[in-house]
mmCIF file of N, CA and C in Angstrom:
data_model
loop_
_atom_site.group_PDB
_atom_site.id
_atom_site.type_symbol
_atom_site.label_atom_id
_atom_site.label_comp_id
_atom_site.label_asym_id
_atom_site.label_seq_id
_atom_site.Cartn_x
_atom_site.Cartn_y
_atom_site.Cartn_z
ATOM 1 N N TRP Q 296 -32.821 -43.939 80.983
ATOM 2 C CA TRP Q 296 -32.255 -42.885 81.781
ATOM 3 C C TRP Q 296 -32.119 -41.633 80.945
ATOM 4 N N ILE Q 297 -32.631 -40.573 81.453
ATOM 5 C CA ILE Q 297 -32.523 -39.288 80.769
ATOM 6 C C ILE Q 297 -31.870 -38.307 81.729
ATOM 7 N N ASP Q 298 -30.835 -37.639 81.282
ATOM 8 C CA ASP Q 298 -30.105 -36.672 82.113
ATOM 9 C C ASP Q 298 -29.634 -37.288 83.423
ATOM 10 N N GLY Q 299 -29.230 -38.557 83.401
ATOM 11 C CA GLY Q 299 -28.695 -39.196 84.590
ATOM 12 C C GLY Q 299 -29.733 -39.632 85.602
ATOM 13 N N THR Q 300 -31.017 -39.485 85.293
ATOM 14 C CA THR Q 300 -32.063 -39.933 86.210
ATOM 15 C C THR Q 300 -32.931 -40.968 85.516
ATOM 16 N N ASN Q 301 -33.635 -41.757 86.284
ATOM 17 C CA ASN Q 301 -34.552 -42.740 85.709
ATOM 18 C C ASN Q 301 -35.990 -42.406 86.071
ATOM 19 N N SER Q 302 -36.284 -41.126 86.265
ATOM 20 C CA SER Q 302 -37.606 -40.714 86.726
ATOM 21 C C SER Q 302 -38.493 -40.158 85.609
ATOM 22 N N SER Q 303 -38.129 -40.377 84.359
ATOM 23 C CA SER Q 303 -38.935 -39.868 83.251
ATOM 24 C C SER Q 303 -40.290 -40.564 83.214
ATOM 25 N N THR Q 304 -41.348 -39.790 83.032
ATOM 26 C CA THR Q 304 -42.694 -40.362 82.946
ATOM 27 C C THR Q 304 -43.304 -40.165 81.565
ATOM 28 N N GLN Q 305 -42.569 -39.543 80.657
ATOM 29 C CA GLN Q 305 -43.064 -39.286 79.312
ATOM 30 C C GLN Q 305 -42.365 -40.210 78.322
ATOM 31 N N PRO Q 306 -43.107 -40.750 77.342
ATOM 32 C CA PRO Q 306 -42.466 -41.589 76.327
ATOM 33 C C PRO Q 306 -41.512 -40.776 75.460
ATOM 34 N N VAL Q 307 -40.481 -41.423 74.976
ATOM 35 C CA VAL Q 307 -39.532 -40.773 74.084
ATOM 36 C C VAL Q 307 -40.127 -40.664 72.686
ATOM 37 N N SER Q 308 -40.829 -41.712 72.243
ATOM 38 C CA SER Q 308 -41.482 -41.736 70.933
ATOM 39 C C SER Q 308 -42.801 -42.477 71.035
ATOM 40 N N LEU Q 309 -43.749 -42.098 70.191
ATOM 41 C CA LEU Q 309 -45.032 -42.795 70.107
ATOM 42 C C LEU Q 309 -45.207 -43.319 68.695
ATOM 43 N N PHE Q 310 -45.637 -44.565 68.585
ATOM 44 C CA PHE Q 310 -45.908 -45.173 67.291
ATOM 45 C C PHE Q 310 -47.335 -45.684 67.317
ATOM 46 N N THR Q 311 -48.173 -45.121 66.475
ATOM 47 C CA THR Q 311 -49.561 -45.557 66.412
ATOM 48 C C THR Q 311 -50.060 -45.455 64.975
ATOM 49 N N VAL Q 312 -51.116 -46.166 64.724
ATOM 50 C CA VAL Q 312 -51.747 -46.160 63.408
ATOM 51 C C VAL Q 312 -52.902 -45.163 63.479
ATOM 52 N N PRO Q 313 -53.040 -44.255 62.500
ATOM 53 C CA PRO Q 313 -54.075 -43.215 62.579
ATOM 54 C C PRO Q 313 -55.474 -43.736 62.899
ATOM 55 N N GLU Q 314 -55.881 -44.865 62.340
ATOM 56 C CA GLU Q 314 -57.234 -45.362 62.612
ATOM 57 C C GLU Q 314 -57.410 -45.877 64.045
ATOM 58 N N PHE Q 315 -56.315 -46.039 64.793
ATOM 59 C CA PHE Q 315 -56.405 -46.485 66.186
ATOM 60 C C PHE Q 315 -56.483 -45.321 67.166
ATOM 61 N N GLU Q 316 -56.177 -44.110 66.739
ATOM 62 C CA GLU Q 316 -56.149 -42.968 67.650
ATOM 63 C C GLU Q 316 -57.501 -42.788 68.323
ATOM 64 N N GLY Q 317 -57.476 -42.658 69.637
ATOM 65 C CA GLY Q 317 -58.699 -42.485 70.408
ATOM 66 C C GLY Q 317 -59.369 -43.791 70.784
ATOM 67 N N ASN Q 318 -58.829 -44.926 70.336
ATOM 68 C CA ASN Q 318 -59.394 -46.234 70.660
ATOM 69 C C ASN Q 318 -58.403 -47.042 71.493
ATOM 70 N N ALA Q 319 -58.934 -47.970 72.255
ATOM 71 C CA ALA Q 319 -58.078 -48.845 73.051
ATOM 72 C C ALA Q 319 -57.444 -49.895 72.141
ATOM 73 N N TYR Q 320 -56.178 -50.151 72.328
ATOM 74 C CA TYR Q 320 -55.474 -51.188 71.586
ATOM 75 C C TYR Q 320 -54.298 -51.650 72.424
ATOM 76 N N ARG Q 321 -53.717 -52.773 72.045
ATOM 77 C CA ARG Q 321 -52.537 -53.242 72.751
ATOM 78 C C ARG Q 321 -51.574 -53.846 71.745
ATOM 79 N N ILE Q 322 -50.315 -53.780 72.058
ATOM 80 C CA ILE Q 322 -49.298 -54.392 71.215
ATOM 81 C C ILE Q 322 -49.240 -55.866 71.570
ATOM 82 N N THR Q 323 -49.426 -56.726 70.567
ATOM 83 C CA THR Q 323 -49.364 -58.167 70.801
ATOM 84 C C THR Q 323 -48.051 -58.763 70.323
ATOM 85 N N SER Q 324 -47.300 -58.024 69.514
ATOM 86 C CA SER Q 324 -45.994 -58.493 69.056
ATOM 87 C C SER Q 324 -45.187 -57.296 68.584
ATOM 88 N N LEU Q 325 -43.879 -57.342 68.825
ATOM 89 C CA LEU Q 325 -42.997 -56.254 68.423
ATOM 90 C C LEU Q 325 -41.630 -56.836 68.102
ATOM 91 N N SER Q 326 -41.010 -56.355 67.020
ATOM 92 C CA SER Q 326 -39.675 -56.820 66.647
ATOM 93 C C SER Q 326 -38.895 -55.669 66.024
ATOM 94 N N TYR Q 327 -37.661 -55.467 66.501
ATOM 95 C CA TYR Q 327 -36.771 -54.464 65.920
ATOM 96 C C TYR Q 327 -35.998 -55.077 64.765
ATOM 97 N N SER Q 328 -35.697 -54.277 63.751
ATOM 98 C CA SER Q 328 -34.841 -54.738 62.661
ATOM 99 C C SER Q 328 -33.420 -54.909 63.203
ATOM 100 N N PRO Q 329 -32.607 -55.746 62.570
ATOM 101 C CA PRO Q 329 -31.237 -55.964 63.057
ATOM 102 C C PRO Q 329 -30.418 -54.680 63.180
ATOM 103 N N ASP Q 330 -30.650 -53.704 62.307
ATOM 104 C CA ASP Q 330 -29.892 -52.449 62.382
ATOM 105 C C ASP Q 330 -30.518 -51.434 63.342
ATOM 106 N N GLY Q 331 -31.677 -51.753 63.919
ATOM 107 C CA GLY Q 331 -32.325 -50.874 64.888
ATOM 108 C C GLY Q 331 -33.038 -49.682 64.291
ATOM 109 N N ASN Q 332 -33.164 -49.622 62.967
ATOM 110 C CA ASN Q 332 -33.795 -48.469 62.318
ATOM 111 C C ASN Q 332 -35.305 -48.593 62.178
ATOM 112 N N ASP Q 333 -35.827 -49.805 62.268
ATOM 113 C CA ASP Q 333 -37.257 -50.031 62.070
ATOM 114 C C ASP Q 333 -37.809 -50.921 63.176
ATOM 115 N N VAL Q 334 -39.108 -50.803 63.396
ATOM 116 C CA VAL Q 334 -39.794 -51.675 64.347
ATOM 117 C C VAL Q 334 -41.064 -52.186 63.669
ATOM 118 N N LEU Q 335 -41.291 -53.488 63.757
ATOM 119 C CA LEU Q 335 -42.461 -54.138 63.183
ATOM 120 C C LEU Q 335 -43.402 -54.465 64.337
ATOM 121 N N VAL Q 336 -44.656 -53.996 64.250
ATOM 122 C CA VAL Q 336 -45.587 -54.087 65.378
ATOM 123 C C VAL Q 336 -46.909 -54.691 64.935
ATOM 124 N N SER Q 337 -47.472 -55.528 65.794
ATOM 125 C CA SER Q 337 -48.836 -56.029 65.611
ATOM 126 C C SER Q 337 -49.661 -55.497 66.777
ATOM 127 N N TYR Q 338 -50.748 -54.808 66.470
ATOM 128 C CA TYR Q 338 -51.646 -54.276 67.494
ATOM 129 C C TYR Q 338 -52.870 -55.170 67.604
ATOM 130 N N SER Q 339 -53.167 -55.649 68.805
ATOM 131 C CA SER Q 339 -54.369 -56.448 69.075
ATOM 132 C C SER Q 339 -54.558 -57.565 68.051
ATOM 133 N N SER Q 340 -53.456 -58.226 67.702
ATOM 134 C CA SER Q 340 -53.451 -59.344 66.739
ATOM 135 C C SER Q 340 -54.032 -58.951 65.382
ATOM 136 N N ASP Q 341 -53.895 -57.679 65.018
ATOM 137 C CA ASP Q 341 -54.386 -57.171 63.733
ATOM 138 C C ASP Q 341 -53.265 -57.290 62.704
ATOM 139 N N HIS Q 342 -53.276 -56.443 61.707
ATOM 140 C CA HIS Q 342 -52.242 -56.421 60.678
ATOM 141 C C HIS Q 342 -50.893 -56.035 61.272
ATOM 142 N N LEU Q 343 -49.836 -56.211 60.480
ATOM 143 C CA LEU Q 343 -48.497 -55.787 60.880
ATOM 144 C C LEU Q 343 -48.240 -54.377 60.364
ATOM 145 N N TYR Q 344 -47.542 -53.575 61.170
ATOM 146 C CA TYR Q 344 -47.218 -52.201 60.802
ATOM 147 C C TYR Q 344 -45.725 -51.994 60.990
ATOM 148 N N LEU Q 345 -45.086 -51.352 60.020
ATOM 149 C CA LEU Q 345 -43.658 -51.088 60.065
ATOM 150 C C LEU Q 345 -43.436 -49.596 60.287
ATOM 151 N N PHE Q 346 -42.690 -49.263 61.339
ATOM 152 C CA PHE Q 346 -42.386 -47.873 61.666
ATOM 153 C C PHE Q 346 -40.885 -47.654 61.587
ATOM 154 N N SER Q 347 -40.485 -46.495 61.093
ATOM 155 C CA SER Q 347 -39.086 -46.095 61.103
ATOM 156 C C SER Q 347 -38.795 -45.445 62.451
ATOM 157 N N VAL Q 348 -37.769 -45.913 63.132
ATOM 158 C CA VAL Q 348 -37.434 -45.401 64.461
ATOM 159 C C VAL Q 348 -36.678 -44.088 64.354
ATOM 160 N N LYS Q 349 -35.902 -43.925 63.327
ATOM 161 C CA LYS Q 349 -35.067 -42.723 63.190
ATOM 162 C C LYS Q 349 -35.690 -41.704 62.287
#
């Protein structure tokens, strides 16, 4: 919900790996760190990537 509505169509944040830009991929696994500061992602069963959320 943004500004009291649930009609947002734009993502709040994007996390991608530079070599994937412009190519089709899918997230096959995702896990947030216990403190919520990081997200660990696997794209198309490839390597794991760690992104800082904040």
